[in-house]
Coordinates of C-alpha atoms in Angstrom, one line a residue:
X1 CA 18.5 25.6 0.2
X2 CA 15.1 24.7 -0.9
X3 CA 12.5 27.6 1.3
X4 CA 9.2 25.5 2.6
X5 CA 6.0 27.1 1.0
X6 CA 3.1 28.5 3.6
X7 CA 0.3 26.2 4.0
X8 CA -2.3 27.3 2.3
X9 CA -5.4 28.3 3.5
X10 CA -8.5 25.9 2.4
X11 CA -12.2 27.4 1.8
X12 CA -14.6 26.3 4.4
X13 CA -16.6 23.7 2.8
X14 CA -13.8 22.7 0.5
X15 CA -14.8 19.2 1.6
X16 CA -17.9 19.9 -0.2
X17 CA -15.8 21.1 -3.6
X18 CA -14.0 18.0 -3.3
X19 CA -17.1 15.6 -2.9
X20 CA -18.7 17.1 -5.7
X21 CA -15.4 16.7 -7.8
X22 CA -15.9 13.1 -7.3
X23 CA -19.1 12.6 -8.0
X24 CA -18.7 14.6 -10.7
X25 CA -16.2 12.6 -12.5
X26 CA -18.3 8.7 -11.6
X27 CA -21.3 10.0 -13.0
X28 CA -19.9 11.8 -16.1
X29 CA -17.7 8.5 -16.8
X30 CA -19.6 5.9 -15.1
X31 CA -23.1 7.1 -15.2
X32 CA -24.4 3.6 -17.5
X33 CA -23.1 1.7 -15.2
X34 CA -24.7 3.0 -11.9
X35 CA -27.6 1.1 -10.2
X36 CA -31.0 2.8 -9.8
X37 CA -30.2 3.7 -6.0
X38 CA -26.6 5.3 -7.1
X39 CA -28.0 7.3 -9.8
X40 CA -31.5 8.7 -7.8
X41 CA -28.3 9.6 -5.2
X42 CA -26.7 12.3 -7.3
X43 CA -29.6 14.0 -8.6
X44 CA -31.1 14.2 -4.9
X45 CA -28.0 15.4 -3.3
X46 CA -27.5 17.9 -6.3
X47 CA -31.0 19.4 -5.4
X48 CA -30.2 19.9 -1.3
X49 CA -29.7 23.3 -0.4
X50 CA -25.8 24.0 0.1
X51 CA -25.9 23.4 3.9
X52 CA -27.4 20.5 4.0
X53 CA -25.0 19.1 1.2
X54 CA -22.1 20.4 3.3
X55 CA -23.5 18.8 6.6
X56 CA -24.4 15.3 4.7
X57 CA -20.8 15.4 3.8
X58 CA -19.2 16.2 7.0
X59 CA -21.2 13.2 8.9
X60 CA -21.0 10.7 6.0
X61 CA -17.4 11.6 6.1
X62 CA -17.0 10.0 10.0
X63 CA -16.3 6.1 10.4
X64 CA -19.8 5.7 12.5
X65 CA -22.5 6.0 10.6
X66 CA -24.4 6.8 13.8
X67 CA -24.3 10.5 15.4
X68 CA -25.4 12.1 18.3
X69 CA -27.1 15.9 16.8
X70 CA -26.1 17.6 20.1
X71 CA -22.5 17.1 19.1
X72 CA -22.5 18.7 15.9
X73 CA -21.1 21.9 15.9
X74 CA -19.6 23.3 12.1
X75 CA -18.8 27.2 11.8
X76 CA -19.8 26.9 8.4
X77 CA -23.0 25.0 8.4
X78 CA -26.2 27.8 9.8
X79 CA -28.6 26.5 11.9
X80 CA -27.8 23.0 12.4
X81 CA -30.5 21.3 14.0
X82 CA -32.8 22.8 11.4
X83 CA -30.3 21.2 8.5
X84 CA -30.8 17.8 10.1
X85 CA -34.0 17.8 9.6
X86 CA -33.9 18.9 5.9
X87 CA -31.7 15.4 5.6
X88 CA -33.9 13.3 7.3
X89 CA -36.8 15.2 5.2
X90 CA -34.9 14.4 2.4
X91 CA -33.8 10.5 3.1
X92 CA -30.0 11.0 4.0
X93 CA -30.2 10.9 7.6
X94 CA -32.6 8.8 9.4
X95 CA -33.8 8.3 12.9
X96 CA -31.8 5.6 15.1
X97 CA -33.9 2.6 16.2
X98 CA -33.5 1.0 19.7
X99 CA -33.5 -2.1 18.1
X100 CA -29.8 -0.9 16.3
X101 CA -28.7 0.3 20.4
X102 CA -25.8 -2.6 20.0
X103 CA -24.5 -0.4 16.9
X104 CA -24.9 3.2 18.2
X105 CA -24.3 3.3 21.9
X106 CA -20.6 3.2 21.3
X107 CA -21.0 7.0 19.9
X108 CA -22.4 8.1 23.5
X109 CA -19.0 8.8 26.4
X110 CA -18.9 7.2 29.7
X111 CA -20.2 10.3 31.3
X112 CA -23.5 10.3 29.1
X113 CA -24.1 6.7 29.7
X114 CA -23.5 6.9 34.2
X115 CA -26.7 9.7 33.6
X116 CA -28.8 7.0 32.6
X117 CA -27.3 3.9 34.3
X118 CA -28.9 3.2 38.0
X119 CA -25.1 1.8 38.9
X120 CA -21.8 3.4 38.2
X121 CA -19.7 1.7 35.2
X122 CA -17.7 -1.0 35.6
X123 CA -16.8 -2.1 32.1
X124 CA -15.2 -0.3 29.4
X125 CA -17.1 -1.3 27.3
X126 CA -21.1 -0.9 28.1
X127 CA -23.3 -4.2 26.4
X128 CA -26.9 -2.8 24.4
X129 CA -28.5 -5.3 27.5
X130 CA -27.7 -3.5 30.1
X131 CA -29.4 -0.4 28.4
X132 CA -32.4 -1.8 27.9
X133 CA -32.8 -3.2 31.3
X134 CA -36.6 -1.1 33.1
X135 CA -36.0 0.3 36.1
X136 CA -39.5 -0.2 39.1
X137 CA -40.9 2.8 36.9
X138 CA -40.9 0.9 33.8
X139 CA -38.4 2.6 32.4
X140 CA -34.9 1.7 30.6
X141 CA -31.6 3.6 30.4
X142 CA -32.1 3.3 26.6
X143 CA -35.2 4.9 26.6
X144 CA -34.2 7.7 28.6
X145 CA -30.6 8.0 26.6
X146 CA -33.4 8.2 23.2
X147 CA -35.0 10.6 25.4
X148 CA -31.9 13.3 26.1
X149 CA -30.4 12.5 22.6
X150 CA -31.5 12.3 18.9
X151 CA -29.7 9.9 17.0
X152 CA -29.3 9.7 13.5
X153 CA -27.6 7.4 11.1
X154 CA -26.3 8.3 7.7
X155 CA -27.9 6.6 4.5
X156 CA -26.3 5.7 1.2
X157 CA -23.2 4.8 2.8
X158 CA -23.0 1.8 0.4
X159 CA -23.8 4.1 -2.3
X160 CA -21.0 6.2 -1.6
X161 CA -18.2 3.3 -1.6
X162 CA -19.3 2.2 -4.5
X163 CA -18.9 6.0 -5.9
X164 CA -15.6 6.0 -4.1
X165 CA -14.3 2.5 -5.6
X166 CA -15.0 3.7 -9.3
X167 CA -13.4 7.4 -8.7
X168 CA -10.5 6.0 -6.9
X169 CA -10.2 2.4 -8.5
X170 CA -9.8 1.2 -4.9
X171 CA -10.8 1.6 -1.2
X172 CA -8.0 2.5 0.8
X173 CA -7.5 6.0 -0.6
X174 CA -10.4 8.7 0.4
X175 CA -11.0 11.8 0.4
X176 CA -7.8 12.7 2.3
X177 CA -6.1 12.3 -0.8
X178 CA -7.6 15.4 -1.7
X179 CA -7.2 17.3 1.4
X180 CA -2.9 16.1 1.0
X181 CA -2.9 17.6 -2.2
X182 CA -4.9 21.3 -1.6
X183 CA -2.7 22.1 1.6
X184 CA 0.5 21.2 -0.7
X185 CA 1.2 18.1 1.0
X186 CA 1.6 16.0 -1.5
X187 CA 1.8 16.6 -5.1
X188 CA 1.0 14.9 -8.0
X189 CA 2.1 14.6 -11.9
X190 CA 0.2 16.3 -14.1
X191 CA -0.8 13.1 -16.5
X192 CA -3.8 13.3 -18.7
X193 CA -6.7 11.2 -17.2
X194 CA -7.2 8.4 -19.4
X195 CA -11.0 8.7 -20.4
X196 CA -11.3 6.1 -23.0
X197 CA -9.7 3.1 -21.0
X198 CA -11.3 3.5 -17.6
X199 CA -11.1 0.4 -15.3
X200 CA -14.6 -0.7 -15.2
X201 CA -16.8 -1.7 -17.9
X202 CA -19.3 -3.4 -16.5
X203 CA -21.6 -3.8 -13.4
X204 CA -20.7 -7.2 -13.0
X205 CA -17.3 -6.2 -12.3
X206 CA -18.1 -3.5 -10.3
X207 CA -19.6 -5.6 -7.8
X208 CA -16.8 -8.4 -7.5
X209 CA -14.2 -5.3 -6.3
X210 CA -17.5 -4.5 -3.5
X211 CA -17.9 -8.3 -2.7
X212 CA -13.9 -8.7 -2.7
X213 CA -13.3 -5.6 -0.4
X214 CA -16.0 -7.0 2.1
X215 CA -14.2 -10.3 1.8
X216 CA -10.7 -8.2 3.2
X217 CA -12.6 -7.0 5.6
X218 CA -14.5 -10.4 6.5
X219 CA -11.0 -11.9 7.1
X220 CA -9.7 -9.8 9.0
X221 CA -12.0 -10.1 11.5
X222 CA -12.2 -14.3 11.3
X223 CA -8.5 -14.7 10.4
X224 CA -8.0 -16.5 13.7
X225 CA -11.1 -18.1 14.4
X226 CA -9.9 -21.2 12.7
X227 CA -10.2 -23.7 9.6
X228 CA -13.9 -23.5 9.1
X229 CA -14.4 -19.8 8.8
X230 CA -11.4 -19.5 6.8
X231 CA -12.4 -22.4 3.8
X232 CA -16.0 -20.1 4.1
X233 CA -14.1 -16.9 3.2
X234 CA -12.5 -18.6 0.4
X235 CA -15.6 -19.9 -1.3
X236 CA -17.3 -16.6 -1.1
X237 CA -14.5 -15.0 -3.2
X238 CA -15.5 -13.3 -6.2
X239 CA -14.3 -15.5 -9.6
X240 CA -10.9 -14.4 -11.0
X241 CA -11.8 -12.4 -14.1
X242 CA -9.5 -13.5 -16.7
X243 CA -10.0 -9.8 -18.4
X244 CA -9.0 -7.7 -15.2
X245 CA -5.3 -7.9 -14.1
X246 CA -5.7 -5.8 -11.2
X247 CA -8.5 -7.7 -9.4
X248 CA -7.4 -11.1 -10.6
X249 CA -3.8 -9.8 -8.6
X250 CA -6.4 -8.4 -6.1
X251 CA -8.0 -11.6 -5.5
X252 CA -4.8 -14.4 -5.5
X253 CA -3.1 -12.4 -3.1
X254 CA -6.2 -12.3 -0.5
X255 CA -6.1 -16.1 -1.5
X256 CA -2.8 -16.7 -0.5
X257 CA -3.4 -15.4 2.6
X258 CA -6.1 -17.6 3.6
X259 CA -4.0 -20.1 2.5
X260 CA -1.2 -19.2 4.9
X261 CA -3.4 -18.7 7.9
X262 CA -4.9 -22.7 7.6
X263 CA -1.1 -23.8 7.0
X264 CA -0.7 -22.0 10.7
X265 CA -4.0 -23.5 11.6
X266 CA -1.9 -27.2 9.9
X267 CA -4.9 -27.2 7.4
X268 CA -2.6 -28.5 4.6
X269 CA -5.0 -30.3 2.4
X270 CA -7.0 -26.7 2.5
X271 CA -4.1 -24.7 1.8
X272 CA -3.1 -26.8 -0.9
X273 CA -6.1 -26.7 -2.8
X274 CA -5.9 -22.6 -2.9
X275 CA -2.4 -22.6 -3.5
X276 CA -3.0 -24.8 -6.7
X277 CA -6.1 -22.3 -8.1
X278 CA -3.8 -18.8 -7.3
X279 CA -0.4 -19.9 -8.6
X280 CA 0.6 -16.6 -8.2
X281 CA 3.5 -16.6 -6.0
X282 CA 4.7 -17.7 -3.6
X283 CA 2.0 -20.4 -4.0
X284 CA 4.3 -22.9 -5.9
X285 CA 7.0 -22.4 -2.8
X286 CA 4.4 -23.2 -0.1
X287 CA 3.0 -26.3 -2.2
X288 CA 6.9 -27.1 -2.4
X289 CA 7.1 -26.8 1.5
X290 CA 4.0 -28.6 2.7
X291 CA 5.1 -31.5 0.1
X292 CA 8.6 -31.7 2.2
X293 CA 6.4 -30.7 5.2
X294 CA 4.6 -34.4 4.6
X295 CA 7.7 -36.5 3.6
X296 CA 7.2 -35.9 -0.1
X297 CA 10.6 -34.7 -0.9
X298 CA 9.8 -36.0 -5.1
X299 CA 6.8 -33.9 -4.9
X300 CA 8.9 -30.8 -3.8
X301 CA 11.6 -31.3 -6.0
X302 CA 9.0 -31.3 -9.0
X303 CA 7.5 -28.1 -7.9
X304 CA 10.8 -26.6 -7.9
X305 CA 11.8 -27.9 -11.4
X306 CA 8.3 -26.5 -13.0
X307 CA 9.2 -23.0 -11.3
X308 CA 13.2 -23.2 -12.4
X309 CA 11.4 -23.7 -16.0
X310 CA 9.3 -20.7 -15.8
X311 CA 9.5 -18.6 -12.7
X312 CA 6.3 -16.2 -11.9
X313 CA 9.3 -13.6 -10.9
X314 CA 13.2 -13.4 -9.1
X315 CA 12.2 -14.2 -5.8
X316 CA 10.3 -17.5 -6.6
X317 CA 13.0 -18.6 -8.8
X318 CA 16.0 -18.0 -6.0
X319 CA 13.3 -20.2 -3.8
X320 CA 13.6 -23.1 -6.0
X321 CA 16.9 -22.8 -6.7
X322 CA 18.0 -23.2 -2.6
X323 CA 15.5 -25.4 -2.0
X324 CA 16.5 -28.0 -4.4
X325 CA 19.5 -27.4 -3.4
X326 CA 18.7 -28.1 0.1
X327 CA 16.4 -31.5 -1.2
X328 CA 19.6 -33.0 -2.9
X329 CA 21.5 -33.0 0.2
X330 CA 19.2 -35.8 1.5
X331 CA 20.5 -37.8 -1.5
X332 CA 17.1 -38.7 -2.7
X333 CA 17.5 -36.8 -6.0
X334 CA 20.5 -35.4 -8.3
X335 CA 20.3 -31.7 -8.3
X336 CA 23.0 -29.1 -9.2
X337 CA 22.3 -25.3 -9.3
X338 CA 23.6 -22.3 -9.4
X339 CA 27.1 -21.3 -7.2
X340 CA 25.3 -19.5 -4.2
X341 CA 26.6 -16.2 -4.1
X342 CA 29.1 -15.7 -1.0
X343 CA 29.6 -11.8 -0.4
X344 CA 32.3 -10.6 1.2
X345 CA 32.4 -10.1 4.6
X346 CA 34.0 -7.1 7.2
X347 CA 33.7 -7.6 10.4
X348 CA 33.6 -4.1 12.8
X349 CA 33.9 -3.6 16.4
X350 CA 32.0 -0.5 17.1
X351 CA 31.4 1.4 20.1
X352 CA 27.7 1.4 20.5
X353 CA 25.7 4.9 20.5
X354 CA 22.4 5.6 20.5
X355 CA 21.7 5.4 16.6
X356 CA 20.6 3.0 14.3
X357 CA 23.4 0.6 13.5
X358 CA 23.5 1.9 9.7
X359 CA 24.4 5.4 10.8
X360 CA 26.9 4.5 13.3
X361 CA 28.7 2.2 10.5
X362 CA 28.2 5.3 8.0
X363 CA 30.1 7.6 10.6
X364 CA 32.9 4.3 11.1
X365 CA 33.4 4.5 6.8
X366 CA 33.2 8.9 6.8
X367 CA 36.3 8.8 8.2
X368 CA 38.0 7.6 5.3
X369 CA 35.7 9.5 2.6
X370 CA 31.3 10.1 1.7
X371 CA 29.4 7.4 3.3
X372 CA 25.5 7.9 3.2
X373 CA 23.0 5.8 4.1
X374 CA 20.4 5.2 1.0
X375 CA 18.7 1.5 1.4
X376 CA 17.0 1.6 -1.7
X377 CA 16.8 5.2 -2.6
X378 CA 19.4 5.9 -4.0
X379 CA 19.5 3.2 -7.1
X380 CA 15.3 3.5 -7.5
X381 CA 15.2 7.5 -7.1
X382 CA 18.1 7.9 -9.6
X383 CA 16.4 5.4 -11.9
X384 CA 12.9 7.0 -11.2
X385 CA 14.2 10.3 -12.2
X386 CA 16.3 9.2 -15.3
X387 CA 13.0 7.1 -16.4
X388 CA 10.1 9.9 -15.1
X389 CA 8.4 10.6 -18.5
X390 CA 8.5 7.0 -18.7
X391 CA 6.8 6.3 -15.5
X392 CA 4.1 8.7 -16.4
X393 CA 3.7 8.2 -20.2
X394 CA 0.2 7.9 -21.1
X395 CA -0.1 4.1 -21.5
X396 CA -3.8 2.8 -22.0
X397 CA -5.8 2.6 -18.6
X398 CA -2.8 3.2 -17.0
X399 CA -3.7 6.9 -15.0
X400 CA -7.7 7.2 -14.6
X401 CA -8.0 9.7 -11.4
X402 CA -5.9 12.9 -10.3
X403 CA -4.4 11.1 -7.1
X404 CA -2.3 8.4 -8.7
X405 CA 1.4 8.2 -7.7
X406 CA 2.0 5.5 -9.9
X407 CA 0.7 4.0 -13.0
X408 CA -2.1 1.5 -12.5
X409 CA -0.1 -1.4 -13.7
X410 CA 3.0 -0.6 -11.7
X411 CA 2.8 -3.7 -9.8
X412 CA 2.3 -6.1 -12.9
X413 CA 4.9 -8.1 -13.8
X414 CA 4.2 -6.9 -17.9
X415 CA 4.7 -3.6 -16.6
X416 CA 8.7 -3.5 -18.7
X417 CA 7.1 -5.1 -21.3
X418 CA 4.1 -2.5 -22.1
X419 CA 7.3 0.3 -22.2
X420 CA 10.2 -1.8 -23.8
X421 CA 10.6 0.7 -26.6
X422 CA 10.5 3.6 -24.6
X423 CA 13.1 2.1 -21.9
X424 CA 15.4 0.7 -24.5
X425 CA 15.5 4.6 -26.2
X426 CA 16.2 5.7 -22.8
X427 CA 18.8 3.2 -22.3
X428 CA 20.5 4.4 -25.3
X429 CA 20.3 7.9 -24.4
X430 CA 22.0 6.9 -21.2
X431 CA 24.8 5.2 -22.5
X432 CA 25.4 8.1 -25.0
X433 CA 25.9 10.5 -21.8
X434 CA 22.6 11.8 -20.5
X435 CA 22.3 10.8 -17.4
X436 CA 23.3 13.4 -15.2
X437 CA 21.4 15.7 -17.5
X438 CA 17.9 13.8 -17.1
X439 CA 18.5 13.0 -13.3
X440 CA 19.6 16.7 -12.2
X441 CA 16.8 18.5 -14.4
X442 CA 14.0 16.2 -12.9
X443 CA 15.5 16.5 -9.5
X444 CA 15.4 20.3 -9.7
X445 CA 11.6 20.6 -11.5
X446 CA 10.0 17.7 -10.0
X447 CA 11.1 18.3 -6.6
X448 CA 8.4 17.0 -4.3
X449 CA 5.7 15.4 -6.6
X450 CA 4.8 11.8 -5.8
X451 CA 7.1 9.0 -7.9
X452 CA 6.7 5.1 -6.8
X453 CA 10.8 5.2 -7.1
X454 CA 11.7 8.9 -5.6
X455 CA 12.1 9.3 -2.1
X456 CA 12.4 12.9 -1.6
X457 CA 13.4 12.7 2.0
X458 CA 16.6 10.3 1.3
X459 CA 17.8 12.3 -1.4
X460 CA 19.3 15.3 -1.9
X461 CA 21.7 17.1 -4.7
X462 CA 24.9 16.1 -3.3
X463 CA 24.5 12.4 -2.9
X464 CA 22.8 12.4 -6.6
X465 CA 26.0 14.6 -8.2
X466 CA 28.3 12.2 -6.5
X467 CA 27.2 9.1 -7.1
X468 CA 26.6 10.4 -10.9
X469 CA 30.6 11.1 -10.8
X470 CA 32.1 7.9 -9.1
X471 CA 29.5 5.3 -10.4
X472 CA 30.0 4.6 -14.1
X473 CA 27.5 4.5 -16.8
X474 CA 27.7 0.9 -17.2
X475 CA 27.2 0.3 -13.8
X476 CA 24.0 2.3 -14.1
X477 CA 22.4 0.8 -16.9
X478 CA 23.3 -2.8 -15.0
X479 CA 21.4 -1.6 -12.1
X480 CA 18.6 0.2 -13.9
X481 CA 18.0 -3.0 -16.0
X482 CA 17.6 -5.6 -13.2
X483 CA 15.8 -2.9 -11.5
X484 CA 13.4 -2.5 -14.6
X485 CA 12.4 -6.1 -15.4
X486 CA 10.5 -7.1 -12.1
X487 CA 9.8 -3.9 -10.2
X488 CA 7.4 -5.0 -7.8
X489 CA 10.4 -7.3 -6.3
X490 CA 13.4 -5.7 -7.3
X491 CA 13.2 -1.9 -6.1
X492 CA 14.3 -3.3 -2.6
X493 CA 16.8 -5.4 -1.1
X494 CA 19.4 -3.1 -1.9
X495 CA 22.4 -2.2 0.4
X496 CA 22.0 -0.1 3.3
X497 CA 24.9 2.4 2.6
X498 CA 27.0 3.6 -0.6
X499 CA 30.3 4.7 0.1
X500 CA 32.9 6.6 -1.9
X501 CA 36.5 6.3 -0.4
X502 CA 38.6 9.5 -1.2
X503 CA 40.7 7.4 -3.0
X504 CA 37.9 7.3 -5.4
X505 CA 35.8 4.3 -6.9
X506 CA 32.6 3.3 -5.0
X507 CA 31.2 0.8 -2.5
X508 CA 27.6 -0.9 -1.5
X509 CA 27.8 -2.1 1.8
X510 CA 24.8 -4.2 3.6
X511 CA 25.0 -3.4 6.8
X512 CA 24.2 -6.6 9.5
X513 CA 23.9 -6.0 13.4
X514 CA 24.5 -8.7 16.1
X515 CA 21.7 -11.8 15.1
X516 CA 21.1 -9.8 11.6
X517 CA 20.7 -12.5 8.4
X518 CA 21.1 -11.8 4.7
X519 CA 17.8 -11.7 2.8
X520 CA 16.9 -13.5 -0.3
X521 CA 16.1 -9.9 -1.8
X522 CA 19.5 -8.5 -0.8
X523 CA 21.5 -11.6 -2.4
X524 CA 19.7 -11.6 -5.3
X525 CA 21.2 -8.1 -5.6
X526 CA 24.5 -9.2 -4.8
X527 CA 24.5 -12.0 -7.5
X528 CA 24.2 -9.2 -9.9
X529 CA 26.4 -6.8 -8.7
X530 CA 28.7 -10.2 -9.3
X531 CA 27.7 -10.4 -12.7
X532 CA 28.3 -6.8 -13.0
X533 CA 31.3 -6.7 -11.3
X534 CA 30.3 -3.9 -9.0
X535 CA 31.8 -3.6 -5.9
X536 CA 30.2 -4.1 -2.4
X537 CA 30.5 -5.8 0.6
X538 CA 28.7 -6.8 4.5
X539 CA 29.8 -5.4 7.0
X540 CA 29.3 -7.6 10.1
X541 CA 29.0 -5.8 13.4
X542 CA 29.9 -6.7 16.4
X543 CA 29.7 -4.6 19.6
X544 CA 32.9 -3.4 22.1
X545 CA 32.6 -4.9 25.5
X546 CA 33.0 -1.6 26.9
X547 CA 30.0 0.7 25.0
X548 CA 27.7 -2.5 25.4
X549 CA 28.1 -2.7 29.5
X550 CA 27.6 1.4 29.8
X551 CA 24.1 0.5 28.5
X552 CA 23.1 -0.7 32.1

């Protein structure tokens, strides 16, 4: 039994140690490509007295960039008030201005705001207006809130994205990754950093990932506001840069969207005109669907014969495939494909309890041998642990900060391809016997430390020395290589449960409750086991009349 390590206890400003990590590393790496602003930053905040670095950090750390001074309160940081105005002194903190009250007042509580208000609240939320209303004495609530309360907002908050984006290589990760890792919460591999084949290489691209990130967050807050504000976001897009994978991705899949929100809004002439610049998919299948949509079923047909010829991945190909199936039943057009795969079916009449419908099928199949319930953790983890070297080998650009749990090109469909020789050795050693051996070790040594394929929590010894006795080593390397060739797709859609009858062998079972449908994910995982002749099946489940009328 595995004993849980003590939390350990963090420094008080380790905030501080970890913000000076990262700037650290952007101006080592990235200094020639730092604007004027970005580089006066670093040298000024390396010349602030410890306090005031560790309070700058603290309140540039908080999603306002507004604070109220009489809330600040850090064990750690002497003499606050005095600190504050060291920053403001120094140009990281400035003084609020009434005219930015529509911005800040949102930082004051209800009970500040009924001191200075002549009438009690109504609202939840209170408009800058009603602040700035004068009273018979010439006097406003905002002026006497100004009054009680200095305000000040964080600078360089710009300055310290753009330090973020180059440490980080994105903007949803902060310094929480950090903070995961020091208590022992999450754990990382130990791969070199890849100095010479950093992700950024010039300014120019630097500020397409800014303008695209303010684009995300543009969108989200028009996404609904209709056709004209939605073509606007699309035009302001950054260009796709033919020389940067990841932003190019970045950038078609944020198109996409749009795209898909002015179908909704039945903008089809605007949709289609995106869909034709991404191409990434599913941008040929909508194309295909807004042609059948109009009464163009040639047009649709011809979209699903270019992707038949070369599919951008397994999922757009199925599409095509069912769809032109679907088209020739009109009898328009000649068309036949592929013999859709037809699993086969169990139907079960459970008693219902108060578990997910996996688990109560896993505890109907335990009584006749091991039945665990894995979705996709069991095939990925045991291929993420045979393959983990692999995962993290030292591929050009692919690892470029401490906090990656994949490799940078993980979701790129060359990912196979820039590894072939490495995963075609592996496959041999495999087949030779080593499984077990690779899978066991890496389970027992890399216990706990981030893997795009491992799911720690669904896995445990048993399952893995089980499965590696009942499921051969043919089977394996079937799975592991449709797995392999189109990650980003393939690592789900797998059956809900394995089970091993104690008469032996092995089972995948997809589990389906009442109204449940097969996904295309799940049979395109079933048209290999077909090919691979590896048994599984669907169990169906249907509900006894008796559990379902104890439920009211």
């Amino acid at each position: 039994m595995r004993t849980v390590p003590s939390t350990p206890k963090l420094p008080a400003d380790y905030y501080l140690q970890n913000f000076n990590t990262l700037l650290d590393f952007v101006f080592s790496n990235y200094r020639h490509l730092l604007n004027e602003e970005e580089r006066h930053f670093y040298h000024a905040f390396n010349h602030l007295v410890t306090d005031s670095q560790r309070l700058y950090v603290r309140l540039a750390s908080r999603s306002s960039e507004f604070i109220r001074c009489k809330s600040l309160h850090y064990p750690e940081i002497q003499q606050t008030g005095k600190t504050v105005t060291n920053l403001i002194d120094s140009g990281f903190l400035s003084i609020a201005e009434a005219s930015d009250a529509s911005e800040w007042v949102s930082i004051f509580t209800r009970a500040d705001l009924a001191e200075v208000l002549p009438a009690p609240l109504k609202d939840k939320q209170v408009d800058a207006s009603v602040l700035q209303a004068q009273d018979l004495f010439g006097q406003s609530p905002l002026a006497l809130l100004m009054a009680n309360h200095t305000i000040v907002k964080t600078r360089y908050r710009a300055t310290l994205q753009c330090y973020r984006l180059l440490f980080f290589g994105n903007l949803q990760q902060d310094f929480s990754a950090f903070v995961l890792r020091d208590l022992g919460k999450r754990s990382y591999e130990p791969y070199p950093i890849d100095h010479t084949n950093l992700p950024f290489t010039s300014r120019r691209q630097i500020e397409a990932y800014l303008h695209y990130y303010h684009c995300c967050d543009v969108y989200e807050s028009v996404k609904t506001q209709g056709t004209e504000a939605l073509v606007e976001i699309q035009r302001s897009l950054p260009l796709l840069q033919a020389d940067d994978r990841t932003l190019s991705r970045r950038l078609a899949k944020l198109s996409n969207r749009i795209a898909r929100q002015l179908e909704r809004c039945n903008a089809l002439d605007e949709a289609s005109e995106i869909y034709r610049t991404t191409r990434r998919p599913p941008a040929r299948e909508r194309l295909a669907r807004i042609a059948h949509k109009r009464g163009n079923t040639a047009q649709a047909f011809a979209l699903c014969q270019e992707i038949e010829a070369d599919p951008g991945d397994a999922e757009e190909l199925m599409f095509a495939q069912q769809f032109s199936t679907r088209l020739a039943k009109t009898g328009s057009i000649n068309y036949v494909g592929e013999t859709t795969v037809k699993p086969p079916m169990q139907r079960l009449k459970l008693e219902k309890l108060s578990l997910p419908v996996e688990l109560e099928c896993a505890l109907h199949y335990a009584k006749e041998g091991k039945c665990f319930y894995v979705e996709n953790a069991l095939v990925g983890g045991m291929f993420g642990l045979a393959t983990w070297d692999i995962l993290f080998a030292p591929i050009a650009g692919a690892f470029f900060h401490p906090f990656q749990s994949a490799p940078a090109d993980f979701q790129e469909s060359d990912f196979y391809s820039q590894r072939e020789s490495l995963f075609e050795k592996r496959f041999s050693q495999i087949n030779n016997g080593l499984l077990a051996e690779l899978a066991l070790d890496n389970f027992h040594y890399k216990y706990g430390i981030a893997n795009p394929l491992v799911s720690w929590q669904r896995l445990d010894r048993q399952l893995l020395t089980l499965a590696l006795k009942r499921i051969s080593t043919p089977d394996w390397l079937h799975l592991f290589d449709y797995l392999c060739k189109d990650i980003r797709n393939n690592r789900s859609g797998l059956p809900d449960l394995v089970f091993f009858p104690d008469t032996g062998g092995y089972r995948f079972i997809e589990v389906k409750g009442p109204g449940d449908r097969l996904q295309k994910n799940q049979l395109r995982w079933m048209q290999h086991f077909e090919q691979g002749n590896i048994e599984y099946s669907v169990a169906l489940i249907e509900y006894s009349l008796d559990s379902a009328s104890r439920e009211y």
